[in-house]
């Protein structure tokens, strides 16, 4: 497919502009996602510190699960969008841009945005993804469940707080399930398509 021009701008130039835009969005989402981990750790520290200052106020631990679920869900959504951008570049932009490049010469290999696939073909990728799944589960769900366990173990609580704790447990389990579903544990350089 020849690289046609429309009002002085070629299709390849438009695709490169789109690539730049989606990669800028991906970069911004990566920074935001990573900062959510620090926000979660800060919230954990604040809740635990407040609880340790006055052990009678153990009900403060019920603040931790909603904070972890909200921050964990936001982390998960951003992580999914980051992966979706990578898939879009690899499955949509790369083939369209490659179609506009000159034919391959004998012995020459054209790689359009080769990093999009190359970084997924590392043989240690799967073990890193499993470790990341463990860290995500521990950070967003493990801390919440630990706080709930301590709350339940401290003895009698009001019926309202007990009901709230069970709702928080259900939300945490739901988040744990979603984190596992979106873990992207595939091994190959081929990116799965999104629905």
Short mmCIF file of C-alpha atoms in Angstrom, two decimals:
data_model
loop_
_atom_site.label_atom_id
_atom_site.label_comp_id
_atom_site.label_asym_id
_atom_site.label_seq_id
_atom_site.Cartn_x
_atom_site.Cartn_y
_atom_site.Cartn_z
CA UNK A 1 0.00 0.00 0.00
CA UNK A 2 1.61 3.27 -1.06
CA UNK A 3 1.87 6.01 1.51
CA UNK A 4 -0.77 8.40 0.18
CA UNK A 5 -0.97 12.04 1.14
CA UNK A 6 -4.03 13.97 2.18
CA UNK A 7 -3.63 17.75 2.34
CA UNK A 8 0.16 17.44 2.61
CA UNK A 9 0.19 14.85 5.39
CA UNK A 10 1.00 11.23 4.59
CA UNK A 11 -0.77 8.27 6.19
CA UNK A 12 2.55 7.24 7.74
CA UNK A 13 2.91 10.67 9.33
CA UNK A 14 -0.61 10.44 10.75
CA UNK A 15 0.13 6.99 12.14
CA UNK A 16 3.35 8.25 13.72
CA UNK A 17 1.43 11.14 15.30
CA UNK A 18 -1.13 8.67 16.65
CA UNK A 19 1.70 6.47 17.94
CA UNK A 20 3.24 9.43 19.76
CA UNK A 21 -0.12 10.33 21.31
CA UNK A 22 -0.93 6.85 22.58
CA UNK A 23 2.61 6.35 23.89
CA UNK A 24 2.35 9.69 25.75
CA UNK A 25 -0.91 8.49 27.30
CA UNK A 26 0.72 5.18 28.18
CA UNK A 27 3.68 6.96 29.81
CA UNK A 28 1.36 9.19 31.87
CA UNK A 29 -0.70 6.18 32.97
CA UNK A 30 2.45 4.30 34.00
CA UNK A 31 3.54 7.18 36.22
CA UNK A 32 0.08 7.52 37.75
CA UNK A 33 -0.24 3.75 38.28
CA UNK A 34 3.13 3.50 40.00
CA UNK A 35 2.31 6.44 42.29
CA UNK A 36 -0.83 4.59 43.41
CA UNK A 37 1.45 2.05 45.13
CA UNK A 38 3.07 4.81 47.17
CA UNK A 39 -0.34 6.27 48.02
CA UNK A 40 -1.47 2.83 49.20
CA UNK A 41 1.61 2.39 51.41
CA UNK A 42 1.11 5.87 52.88
CA UNK A 43 -2.56 5.10 53.66
CA UNK A 44 -1.56 1.80 55.27
CA UNK A 45 1.04 3.52 57.42
CA UNK A 46 -1.43 6.20 58.53
CA UNK A 47 -4.16 3.73 59.47
CA UNK A 48 -1.76 1.38 61.28
CA UNK A 49 -0.11 4.27 63.14
CA UNK A 50 -3.48 5.62 64.27
CA UNK A 51 -4.54 2.16 65.44
CA UNK A 52 -1.29 1.51 67.32
CA UNK A 53 -1.58 4.83 69.19
CA UNK A 54 -4.80 3.66 70.78
CA UNK A 55 -5.44 -0.10 70.50
CA UNK A 56 -8.97 0.45 71.78
CA UNK A 57 -9.73 2.14 68.47
CA UNK A 58 -9.14 -1.06 66.49
CA UNK A 59 -12.22 -0.19 64.42
CA UNK A 60 -9.96 2.27 62.59
CA UNK A 61 -8.60 -0.75 60.76
CA UNK A 62 -11.88 -0.76 58.83
CA UNK A 63 -10.61 2.33 57.00
CA UNK A 64 -7.89 0.30 55.31
CA UNK A 65 -9.95 -2.08 53.11
CA UNK A 66 -11.97 0.63 51.28
CA UNK A 67 -8.81 2.67 50.69
CA UNK A 68 -6.98 -0.40 49.36
CA UNK A 69 -9.92 -1.46 47.19
CA UNK A 70 -10.35 1.99 45.63
CA UNK A 71 -6.62 2.48 45.04
CA UNK A 72 -6.24 -1.13 43.89
CA UNK A 73 -9.09 -0.82 41.42
CA UNK A 74 -7.65 2.43 40.06
CA UNK A 75 -4.25 0.72 39.77
CA UNK A 76 -5.82 -2.22 37.95
CA UNK A 77 -7.76 -0.04 35.50
CA UNK A 78 -4.65 1.96 34.63
CA UNK A 79 -2.57 -1.20 34.28
CA UNK A 80 -5.17 -2.66 31.92
CA UNK A 81 -5.17 0.53 29.80
CA UNK A 82 -1.37 0.48 29.66
CA UNK A 83 -1.49 -3.09 28.31
CA UNK A 84 -4.34 -2.20 25.92
CA UNK A 85 -2.26 0.61 24.47
CA UNK A 86 0.61 -1.83 23.90
CA UNK A 87 -1.76 -4.26 22.18
CA UNK A 88 -3.23 -1.51 20.04
CA UNK A 89 0.21 -0.37 18.89
CA UNK A 90 1.27 -3.95 18.10
CA UNK A 91 -1.93 -5.19 16.48
CA UNK A 92 -3.26 -2.04 14.80
CA UNK A 93 -0.62 0.64 14.28
CA UNK A 94 2.35 -1.58 13.46
CA UNK A 95 0.60 -3.51 10.63
CA UNK A 96 -0.85 -0.30 9.17
CA UNK A 97 2.50 1.48 9.31
CA UNK A 98 4.38 -1.57 7.99
CA UNK A 99 2.00 -1.69 5.02
CA UNK A 100 3.23 1.77 4.03
CA UNK A 101 6.95 0.94 4.23
CA UNK A 102 8.96 -0.06 1.18
CA UNK A 103 9.10 -3.78 0.36
CA UNK A 104 11.75 -5.83 2.12
CA UNK A 105 15.01 -6.20 0.30
CA UNK A 106 16.69 -9.60 0.23
CA UNK A 107 18.19 -10.25 3.67
CA UNK A 108 16.69 -7.08 5.19
CA UNK A 109 14.30 -7.24 8.10
CA UNK A 110 11.89 -4.42 8.81
CA UNK A 111 10.82 -4.05 12.40
CA UNK A 112 8.27 -1.32 13.00
CA UNK A 113 8.22 -0.50 16.71
CA UNK A 114 9.92 -3.80 17.45
CA UNK A 115 10.15 -3.03 21.16
CA UNK A 116 6.39 -3.48 21.51
CA UNK A 117 6.84 -7.22 20.94
CA UNK A 118 10.48 -7.70 21.94
CA UNK A 119 10.03 -6.76 25.59
CA UNK A 120 7.32 -9.41 25.92
CA UNK A 121 9.51 -12.21 24.55
CA UNK A 122 11.99 -12.21 27.46
CA UNK A 123 12.18 -15.74 28.86
CA UNK A 124 11.85 -14.43 32.44
CA UNK A 125 8.70 -12.44 31.67
CA UNK A 126 6.33 -15.08 33.02
CA UNK A 127 8.13 -15.36 36.37
CA UNK A 128 8.15 -11.56 36.66
CA UNK A 129 4.41 -11.43 35.92
CA UNK A 130 3.72 -14.06 38.60
CA UNK A 131 5.80 -12.08 41.08
CA UNK A 132 3.94 -8.89 40.10
CA UNK A 133 0.63 -10.69 40.65
CA UNK A 134 1.80 -11.71 44.12
CA UNK A 135 2.91 -8.14 44.96
CA UNK A 136 -0.37 -6.65 43.70
CA UNK A 137 -2.42 -9.18 45.67
CA UNK A 138 -0.36 -8.62 48.82
CA UNK A 139 -0.46 -4.82 48.54
CA UNK A 140 -4.11 -4.27 47.73
CA UNK A 141 -5.81 -7.39 49.10
CA UNK A 142 -3.48 -8.98 51.66
CA UNK A 143 -3.22 -5.82 53.75
CA UNK A 144 -7.01 -5.40 53.70
CA UNK A 145 -7.63 -8.99 54.74
CA UNK A 146 -5.00 -8.71 57.49
CA UNK A 147 -6.71 -5.58 58.84
CA UNK A 148 -10.07 -7.35 58.77
CA UNK A 149 -8.63 -10.41 60.52
CA UNK A 150 -7.19 -8.27 63.31
CA UNK A 151 -10.53 -6.46 63.62
CA UNK A 152 -12.45 -9.73 63.84
CA UNK A 153 -9.97 -11.24 66.32
CA UNK A 154 -10.23 -8.36 68.79
CA UNK A 155 -13.56 -9.50 70.10
CA UNK A 156 -17.12 -8.26 70.03
CA UNK A 157 -17.97 -5.38 67.77
CA UNK A 158 -21.17 -3.61 66.92
CA UNK A 159 -23.45 -5.29 64.41
CA UNK A 160 -23.04 -2.31 62.08
CA UNK A 161 -19.24 -2.51 62.10
CA UNK A 162 -19.38 -6.27 61.64
CA UNK A 163 -21.66 -5.86 58.62
CA UNK A 164 -19.32 -3.21 57.21
CA UNK A 165 -16.35 -5.54 57.69
CA UNK A 166 -18.09 -8.35 55.79
CA UNK A 167 -18.94 -5.98 52.93
CA UNK A 168 -15.30 -4.85 52.85
CA UNK A 169 -14.19 -8.48 52.78
CA UNK A 170 -16.45 -9.18 49.81
CA UNK A 171 -15.11 -6.11 47.96
CA UNK A 172 -11.53 -7.19 48.68
CA UNK A 173 -12.16 -10.72 47.41
CA UNK A 174 -13.77 -9.24 44.28
CA UNK A 175 -10.71 -7.07 43.69
CA UNK A 176 -8.40 -10.08 44.22
CA UNK A 177 -10.34 -11.97 41.57
CA UNK A 178 -10.11 -9.07 39.10
CA UNK A 179 -6.38 -8.60 39.72
CA UNK A 180 -5.87 -12.30 38.91
CA UNK A 181 -8.05 -12.16 35.78
CA UNK A 182 -6.12 -9.19 34.37
CA UNK A 183 -2.65 -10.44 35.35
CA UNK A 184 -1.63 -11.09 31.68
CA UNK A 185 0.52 -14.13 32.40
CA UNK A 186 0.97 -15.04 28.73
CA UNK A 187 4.52 -15.80 27.69
CA UNK A 188 4.91 -15.12 24.00
CA UNK A 189 5.67 -11.99 22.05
CA UNK A 190 2.26 -12.25 20.42
CA UNK A 191 -0.12 -9.87 22.14
CA UNK A 192 -3.68 -11.00 22.85
CA UNK A 193 -6.45 -8.89 21.35
CA UNK A 194 -8.88 -7.06 23.59
CA UNK A 195 -12.62 -7.50 23.33
#
